[in-house]
mmCIF file of C-alpha atoms and ligand atoms in Angstrom:
data_model
loop_
_atom_site.group_PDB
_atom_site.id
_atom_site.type_symbol
_atom_site.label_atom_id
_atom_site.label_comp_id
_atom_site.label_asym_id
_atom_site.label_seq_id
_atom_site.Cartn_x
_atom_site.Cartn_y
_atom_site.Cartn_z
ATOM 1 C CA MET A 20 145.806 83.052 144.451
ATOM 2 C CA ILE A 21 144.831 81.933 147.941
ATOM 3 C CA LYS A 22 147.771 80.753 150.084
ATOM 4 C CA GLN A 23 147.507 77.016 150.768
ATOM 5 C CA ILE A 24 149.272 75.486 153.758
ATOM 6 C CA THR A 25 149.333 71.823 154.769
ATOM 7 C CA ASN A 26 152.076 71.926 157.385
ATOM 8 C CA ILE A 27 151.102 72.583 161.002
ATOM 9 C CA ASP A 28 154.284 74.457 161.994
ATOM 10 C CA GLU A 29 153.907 76.705 158.961
ATOM 11 C CA ILE A 30 150.340 77.808 159.757
ATOM 12 C CA LYS A 31 151.252 78.281 163.440
ATOM 13 C CA TYR A 32 154.144 80.511 162.431
ATOM 14 C CA LEU A 33 151.921 82.540 160.087
ATOM 15 C CA THR A 34 149.115 83.231 162.558
ATOM 16 C CA ASN A 35 151.661 83.978 165.358
ATOM 17 C CA THR A 36 153.195 86.605 163.085
ATOM 18 C CA PHE A 37 149.774 88.221 162.674
ATOM 19 C CA HIS A 38 149.130 88.179 166.417
ATOM 20 C CA SER A 39 152.520 89.781 167.124
ATOM 21 C CA LYS A 40 151.493 92.632 164.794
ATOM 22 C CA LYS A 41 148.216 92.946 166.780
ATOM 23 C CA LYS A 42 146.166 91.776 163.808
ATOM 24 C CA SER A 43 142.984 89.757 164.375
ATOM 25 C CA VAL A 44 142.636 86.287 162.873
ATOM 26 C CA GLY A 45 139.237 84.872 161.887
ATOM 27 C CA PHE A 46 138.928 81.131 161.394
ATOM 28 C CA VAL A 47 136.291 79.041 159.583
ATOM 29 C CA PRO A 48 136.858 75.288 159.926
ATOM 30 C CA THR A 49 135.073 73.190 157.279
ATOM 31 C CA MET A 50 135.018 69.750 155.719
ATOM 32 C CA GLY A 51 134.853 71.250 152.218
ATOM 33 C CA ALA A 52 132.056 70.798 149.637
ATOM 34 C CA LEU A 53 131.540 74.502 150.207
ATOM 35 C CA HIS A 54 128.156 76.149 149.589
ATOM 36 C CA ALA A 55 126.383 79.434 150.275
ATOM 37 C CA GLY A 56 126.135 78.585 153.986
ATOM 38 C CA HIS A 57 129.940 78.458 154.222
ATOM 39 C CA GLU A 58 130.166 81.607 152.078
ATOM 40 C CA SER A 59 128.217 83.544 154.705
ATOM 41 C CA LEU A 60 130.708 82.399 157.383
ATOM 42 C CA PHE A 61 133.697 83.416 155.249
ATOM 43 C CA LYS A 62 132.158 86.812 154.484
ATOM 44 C CA LYS A 63 131.426 87.495 158.143
ATOM 45 C CA SER A 64 134.957 86.550 159.138
ATOM 46 C CA VAL A 65 136.504 88.644 156.359
ATOM 47 C CA SER A 66 134.420 91.669 157.426
ATOM 48 C CA GLU A 67 135.353 91.298 161.118
ATOM 49 C CA ASN A 68 139.066 90.364 161.001
ATOM 50 C CA ASP A 69 142.384 91.453 159.492
ATOM 51 C CA ILE A 70 143.034 87.989 158.089
ATOM 52 C CA THR A 71 140.763 84.976 157.517
ATOM 53 C CA VAL A 72 141.928 81.371 157.611
ATOM 54 C CA ALA A 73 139.667 78.535 156.430
ATOM 55 C CA SER A 74 140.444 74.877 156.816
ATOM 56 C CA ILE A 75 139.248 71.905 154.794
ATOM 57 C CA PHE A 76 139.649 68.569 156.554
ATOM 58 C CA VAL A 77 137.213 65.685 156.214
ATOM 59 C CA ASN A 78 137.619 64.514 159.788
ATOM 60 C CA ARG A 79 137.436 60.715 159.886
ATOM 61 C CA THR A 80 136.967 60.491 163.683
ATOM 62 C CA GLN A 81 133.567 62.207 163.599
ATOM 63 C CA PHE A 82 132.061 59.705 161.148
ATOM 64 C CA ASN A 83 130.406 56.783 162.873
ATOM 65 C CA ASP A 84 129.819 55.091 159.505
ATOM 66 C CA ALA A 85 132.756 54.229 157.199
ATOM 67 C CA ASP A 86 130.607 54.529 154.042
ATOM 68 C CA ASP A 87 129.418 57.985 155.078
ATOM 69 C CA TYR A 88 133.074 59.063 155.373
ATOM 70 C CA LYS A 89 133.956 57.492 152.033
ATOM 71 C CA ASN A 90 130.966 59.079 150.235
ATOM 72 C CA TYR A 91 131.266 62.530 151.823
ATOM 73 C CA PRO A 92 131.420 64.972 148.876
ATOM 74 C CA ARG A 93 134.891 66.260 147.986
ATOM 75 C CA THR A 94 134.840 69.213 145.573
ATOM 76 C CA ILE A 95 138.215 70.947 145.989
ATOM 77 C CA GLU A 96 138.242 72.792 142.629
ATOM 78 C CA ASN A 97 134.922 74.469 143.347
ATOM 79 C CA ASP A 98 135.949 75.048 146.982
ATOM 80 C CA LEU A 99 139.017 77.024 145.878
ATOM 81 C CA GLN A 100 136.815 79.264 143.736
ATOM 82 C CA VAL A 101 134.436 79.920 146.661
ATOM 83 C CA LEU A 102 137.375 80.760 148.943
ATOM 84 C CA GLU A 103 138.911 83.159 146.385
ATOM 85 C CA LYS A 104 135.568 84.802 145.690
ATOM 86 C CA THR A 105 134.793 85.485 149.352
ATOM 87 C CA GLY A 106 138.230 86.924 150.129
ATOM 88 C CA VAL A 107 139.626 84.184 152.407
ATOM 89 C CA ASP A 108 143.387 84.736 152.789
ATOM 90 C CA VAL A 109 144.712 81.315 153.775
ATOM 91 C CA LEU A 110 143.505 77.746 153.293
ATOM 92 C CA PHE A 111 144.794 75.177 155.783
ATOM 93 C CA LEU A 112 144.636 71.602 154.444
ATOM 94 C CA PRO A 113 146.055 69.383 157.189
ATOM 95 C CA LYS A 114 146.912 65.722 156.767
ATOM 96 C CA HIS A 115 145.227 63.056 158.891
ATOM 97 C CA GLU A 116 148.593 61.581 159.986
ATOM 98 C CA GLU A 117 149.893 64.929 161.241
ATOM 99 C CA ILE A 118 146.645 65.936 162.954
ATOM 100 C CA TYR A 119 146.229 62.559 164.632
ATOM 101 C CA ASN A 120 149.882 61.995 165.519
ATOM 102 C CA ASP A 121 148.578 60.413 168.755
ATOM 103 C CA ASP A 122 146.407 57.874 166.858
ATOM 104 C CA TYR A 123 143.393 59.535 168.486
ATOM 105 C CA ARG A 124 144.446 58.339 171.952
ATOM 106 C CA TYR A 125 143.556 61.751 173.378
ATOM 107 C CA ARG A 126 140.013 62.960 172.878
ATOM 108 C CA ILE A 127 137.518 65.456 174.222
ATOM 109 C CA VAL A 128 134.472 63.933 175.911
ATOM 110 C CA GLU A 129 131.412 65.906 176.945
ATOM 111 C CA ASN A 130 129.001 64.022 179.132
ATOM 112 C CA SER A 131 125.599 65.593 178.736
ATOM 113 C CA LEU A 132 124.489 67.506 175.635
ATOM 114 C CA SER A 133 126.679 65.352 173.374
ATOM 115 C CA LYS A 134 124.703 62.242 174.379
ATOM 116 C CA ILE A 135 121.291 63.425 173.104
ATOM 117 C CA LEU A 136 119.833 64.444 169.707
ATOM 118 C CA CYS A 137 122.524 63.644 167.079
ATOM 119 C CA GLY A 138 124.752 62.217 169.801
ATOM 120 C CA SER A 139 122.415 59.366 170.647
ATOM 121 C CA SER A 140 122.311 57.961 167.115
ATOM 122 C CA ARG A 141 125.844 58.893 166.025
ATOM 123 C CA LEU A 142 128.003 57.313 168.711
ATOM 124 C CA GLY A 143 131.348 59.065 169.134
ATOM 125 C CA HIS A 144 130.427 61.788 166.633
ATOM 126 C CA PHE A 145 130.794 64.734 168.999
ATOM 127 C CA GLU A 146 133.988 63.324 170.520
ATOM 128 C CA GLY A 147 135.445 63.465 167.020
ATOM 129 C CA VAL A 148 134.071 66.963 166.394
ATOM 130 C CA LEU A 149 135.255 68.444 169.694
ATOM 131 C CA THR A 150 138.682 66.817 169.410
ATOM 132 C CA ILE A 151 139.316 68.099 165.876
ATOM 133 C CA VAL A 152 137.980 71.569 166.680
ATOM 134 C CA LEU A 153 140.219 71.817 169.761
ATOM 135 C CA LYS A 154 143.234 70.707 167.722
ATOM 136 C CA LEU A 155 142.454 73.205 164.936
ATOM 137 C CA LEU A 156 141.870 76.054 167.376
ATOM 138 C CA ASN A 157 145.180 75.305 169.101
ATOM 139 C CA ILE A 158 146.976 75.258 165.754
ATOM 140 C CA VAL A 159 145.395 78.363 164.203
ATOM 141 C CA SER A 160 144.879 80.292 167.500
ATOM 142 C CA PRO A 161 142.198 82.535 165.990
ATOM 143 C CA THR A 162 140.702 85.625 167.600
ATOM 144 C CA LYS A 163 137.245 84.479 166.457
ATOM 145 C CA ALA A 164 135.990 81.191 164.996
ATOM 146 C CA TYR A 165 132.740 80.886 163.005
ATOM 147 C CA PHE A 166 130.166 78.061 162.994
ATOM 148 C CA GLY A 167 126.800 77.699 161.247
ATOM 149 C CA GLU A 168 123.571 77.306 163.205
ATOM 150 C CA LYS A 169 122.386 74.402 161.068
ATOM 151 C CA ASP A 170 124.614 72.370 163.354
ATOM 152 C CA TYR A 171 123.250 74.137 166.424
ATOM 153 C CA GLN A 172 124.056 71.305 168.823
ATOM 154 C CA GLN A 173 127.623 71.318 167.507
ATOM 155 C CA TYR A 174 127.835 75.097 168.003
ATOM 156 C CA LEU A 175 126.604 74.810 171.618
ATOM 157 C CA LEU A 176 129.101 72.046 172.377
ATOM 158 C CA ILE A 177 132.045 73.928 170.834
ATOM 159 C CA ASP A 178 131.123 77.149 172.615
ATOM 160 C CA GLY A 179 130.748 75.222 175.892
ATOM 161 C CA MET A 180 134.115 73.494 175.419
ATOM 162 C CA CYS A 181 135.917 76.788 174.788
ATOM 163 C CA LYS A 182 134.393 78.316 177.923
ATOM 164 C CA ALA A 183 135.052 75.212 180.049
ATOM 165 C CA LEU A 184 138.706 75.120 178.967
ATOM 166 C CA PHE A 185 139.229 78.918 179.282
ATOM 167 C CA MET A 186 140.275 79.186 175.671
ATOM 168 C CA ASN A 187 141.208 82.543 174.180
ATOM 169 C CA VAL A 188 138.781 82.522 171.309
ATOM 170 C CA GLU A 189 135.364 83.996 170.623
ATOM 171 C CA ILE A 190 132.935 81.483 169.103
ATOM 172 C CA VAL A 191 130.544 83.185 166.666
ATOM 173 C CA SER A 192 127.369 81.489 165.395
ATOM 174 C CA CYS A 193 125.852 82.391 162.022
ATOM 175 C CA ALA A 194 122.245 82.011 160.892
ATOM 176 C CA ILE A 195 121.217 79.078 158.689
ATOM 177 C CA ILE A 196 121.286 79.837 154.956
ATOM 178 C CA ARG A 197 118.452 78.162 153.037
ATOM 179 C CA GLU A 198 117.737 77.318 149.410
ATOM 180 C CA LYS A 199 114.789 79.232 147.900
ATOM 181 C CA ASP A 200 112.523 76.292 148.747
ATOM 182 C CA GLY A 201 113.562 76.333 152.414
ATOM 183 C CA LEU A 202 115.984 73.397 152.488
ATOM 184 C CA ALA A 203 118.921 74.246 154.777
ATOM 185 C CA MET A 204 122.180 74.432 152.814
ATOM 186 C CA SER A 205 124.340 71.397 153.498
ATOM 187 C CA SER A 206 127.191 69.611 151.768
ATOM 188 C CA ARG A 207 125.107 66.442 152.020
ATOM 189 C CA ASN A 208 122.391 67.928 149.772
ATOM 190 C CA LEU A 209 124.724 67.049 146.886
ATOM 191 C CA LEU A 210 124.137 63.372 147.663
ATOM 192 C CA LEU A 211 120.327 63.515 147.242
ATOM 193 C CA THR A 212 118.814 61.962 144.130
ATOM 194 C CA HIS A 213 116.609 64.105 141.905
ATOM 195 C CA ASP A 214 113.431 62.697 143.532
ATOM 196 C CA GLU A 215 114.762 62.995 147.101
ATOM 197 C CA ARG A 216 115.782 66.594 146.451
ATOM 198 C CA LYS A 217 112.144 67.362 145.470
ATOM 199 C CA ILE A 218 110.799 65.974 148.767
ATOM 200 C CA ALA A 219 113.597 67.422 150.954
ATOM 201 C CA PRO A 220 112.156 70.971 151.515
ATOM 202 C CA ASN A 221 109.181 69.442 153.366
ATOM 203 C CA PHE A 222 111.562 68.716 156.237
ATOM 204 C CA TYR A 223 111.898 72.430 157.057
ATOM 205 C CA LYS A 224 108.221 73.182 156.367
ATOM 206 C CA ILE A 225 107.014 70.454 158.701
ATOM 207 C CA LEU A 226 109.598 71.197 161.376
ATOM 208 C CA ARG A 227 108.445 74.808 161.405
ATOM 209 C CA ASN A 228 104.682 74.314 161.098
ATOM 210 C CA ALA A 229 103.712 71.084 162.869
ATOM 211 C CA GLU A 230 101.896 71.632 166.145
ATOM 212 C CA SER A 231 103.879 69.017 168.010
ATOM 213 C CA THR A 232 106.938 66.844 167.560
ATOM 214 C CA SER A 233 104.831 63.708 167.233
ATOM 215 C CA LEU A 234 102.693 65.299 164.489
ATOM 216 C CA ALA A 235 105.841 66.400 162.698
ATOM 217 C CA LYS A 236 107.148 62.837 162.869
ATOM 218 C CA THR A 237 103.928 61.363 161.431
ATOM 219 C CA GLN A 238 103.769 63.922 158.605
ATOM 220 C CA LEU A 239 107.413 63.369 157.681
ATOM 221 C CA GLU A 240 107.064 59.574 157.662
ATOM 222 C CA ARG A 241 103.993 59.845 155.457
ATOM 223 C CA LEU A 242 106.140 61.652 152.858
ATOM 224 C CA GLY A 243 108.854 58.987 152.920
ATOM 225 C CA PHE A 244 111.305 60.443 155.414
ATOM 226 C CA GLN A 245 112.780 58.072 157.956
ATOM 227 C CA VAL A 246 112.828 60.065 161.193
ATOM 228 C CA ASP A 247 115.827 59.813 163.505
ATOM 229 C CA TYR A 248 114.507 62.360 166.023
ATOM 230 C CA ILE A 249 112.335 65.452 166.316
ATOM 231 C CA GLU A 250 112.697 67.179 169.683
ATOM 232 C CA ASP A 251 111.880 70.545 171.220
ATOM 233 C CA LEU A 252 114.696 71.847 173.397
ATOM 234 C CA TYR A 253 116.141 75.270 174.323
ATOM 235 C CA ARG A 254 113.170 76.937 172.565
ATOM 236 C CA ARG A 255 114.205 75.276 169.333
ATOM 237 C CA ARG A 256 112.822 72.333 167.419
ATOM 238 C CA PHE A 257 115.638 70.028 166.339
ATOM 239 C CA GLY A 258 115.265 67.310 163.719
ATOM 240 C CA ALA A 259 117.279 64.653 161.938
ATOM 241 C CA VAL A 260 115.865 62.542 159.112
ATOM 242 C CA PHE A 261 117.038 60.167 156.434
ATOM 243 C CA LEU A 262 116.020 60.455 152.814
ATOM 244 C CA GLY A 263 117.295 57.215 151.352
ATOM 245 C CA LYS A 264 120.857 56.986 152.633
ATOM 246 C CA VAL A 265 121.273 60.728 153.155
ATOM 247 C CA ARG A 266 120.962 62.110 156.682
ATOM 248 C CA LEU A 267 119.670 65.683 156.924
ATOM 249 C CA ILE A 268 119.509 67.853 160.044
ATOM 250 C CA ASP A 269 117.797 71.170 160.674
ATOM 251 C CA ASN A 270 116.434 73.287 163.510
ATOM 252 C CA VAL A 271 114.031 76.191 163.916
ATOM 253 C CA GLN A 272 113.269 78.619 166.722
ATOM 254 C CA ILE A 273 109.918 77.997 168.423
HETATM 255 O O1 PAF B 326 130.670 71.430 160.769
HETATM 256 C C1 PAF B 326 131.645 70.864 160.208
HETATM 257 O O2 PAF B 326 131.845 70.986 159.015
HETATM 258 C C2 PAF B 326 132.568 69.994 161.033
HETATM 259 O O3 PAF B 326 131.877 69.310 162.015
HETATM 260 C C3 PAF B 326 133.759 70.763 161.635
HETATM 261 C C4 PAF B 326 133.301 71.814 162.642
HETATM 262 C C5 PAF B 326 134.554 71.441 160.519
HETATM 263 C C6 PAF B 326 134.694 69.798 162.362
HETATM 264 O O4 PAF B 326 135.194 68.818 161.496
#
């Protein structure tokens, strides 16, 4: 059975013990509702480290919409099976009150990349992400931490934060894992209705194939997507769309 820890001092003590024995610690922070995309992160960490810690914490401060936080899928029974199956050693399940013992008075603000793409429509989102990731990295003190490229903007911001703050951790990015029909794996896919799920793969197809961002936008809207943004940046095409109430993001190399 996977070891489950909720207490911050306890997980700190455990990972410190590993470091004192010169063992490497891999860390995969998540918000649960685990899928094959997370599995690939766990497997990579397990193959590269002596011990792998995963965390599940639905981080309230990164949700700019209270309903989105409330409806975020929570599937702990299935999550435990995925963690066991992939060989994760320890699951850290912190409590909001202990993590935010400062009532979120202290936060990490980035002033450039976090203001565009997802940052321009989800105010405060990346402040919440960077703050929780910094807290988790300080608690777990991993040798390496793993993040999926579906959230490429998030990965760039976390990597940038760790470099800017001279943190002792290597940030590793892992390729997007897709369903057979091309839809990027995401916990939010669980929230799509049957009909929305059928339309959803067109997001990736259009993002990849459209000749320009404006053409992509028109084609997506014609199919019933509500487009938040489609932008070419850093030799990638980034997109965020709504299908009904569900917000999907994706990116492709161009
Ligand atoms: O990508 C996620 O699941 C979250 O943004 C993260 C990195 C676990 C922080 O809450």
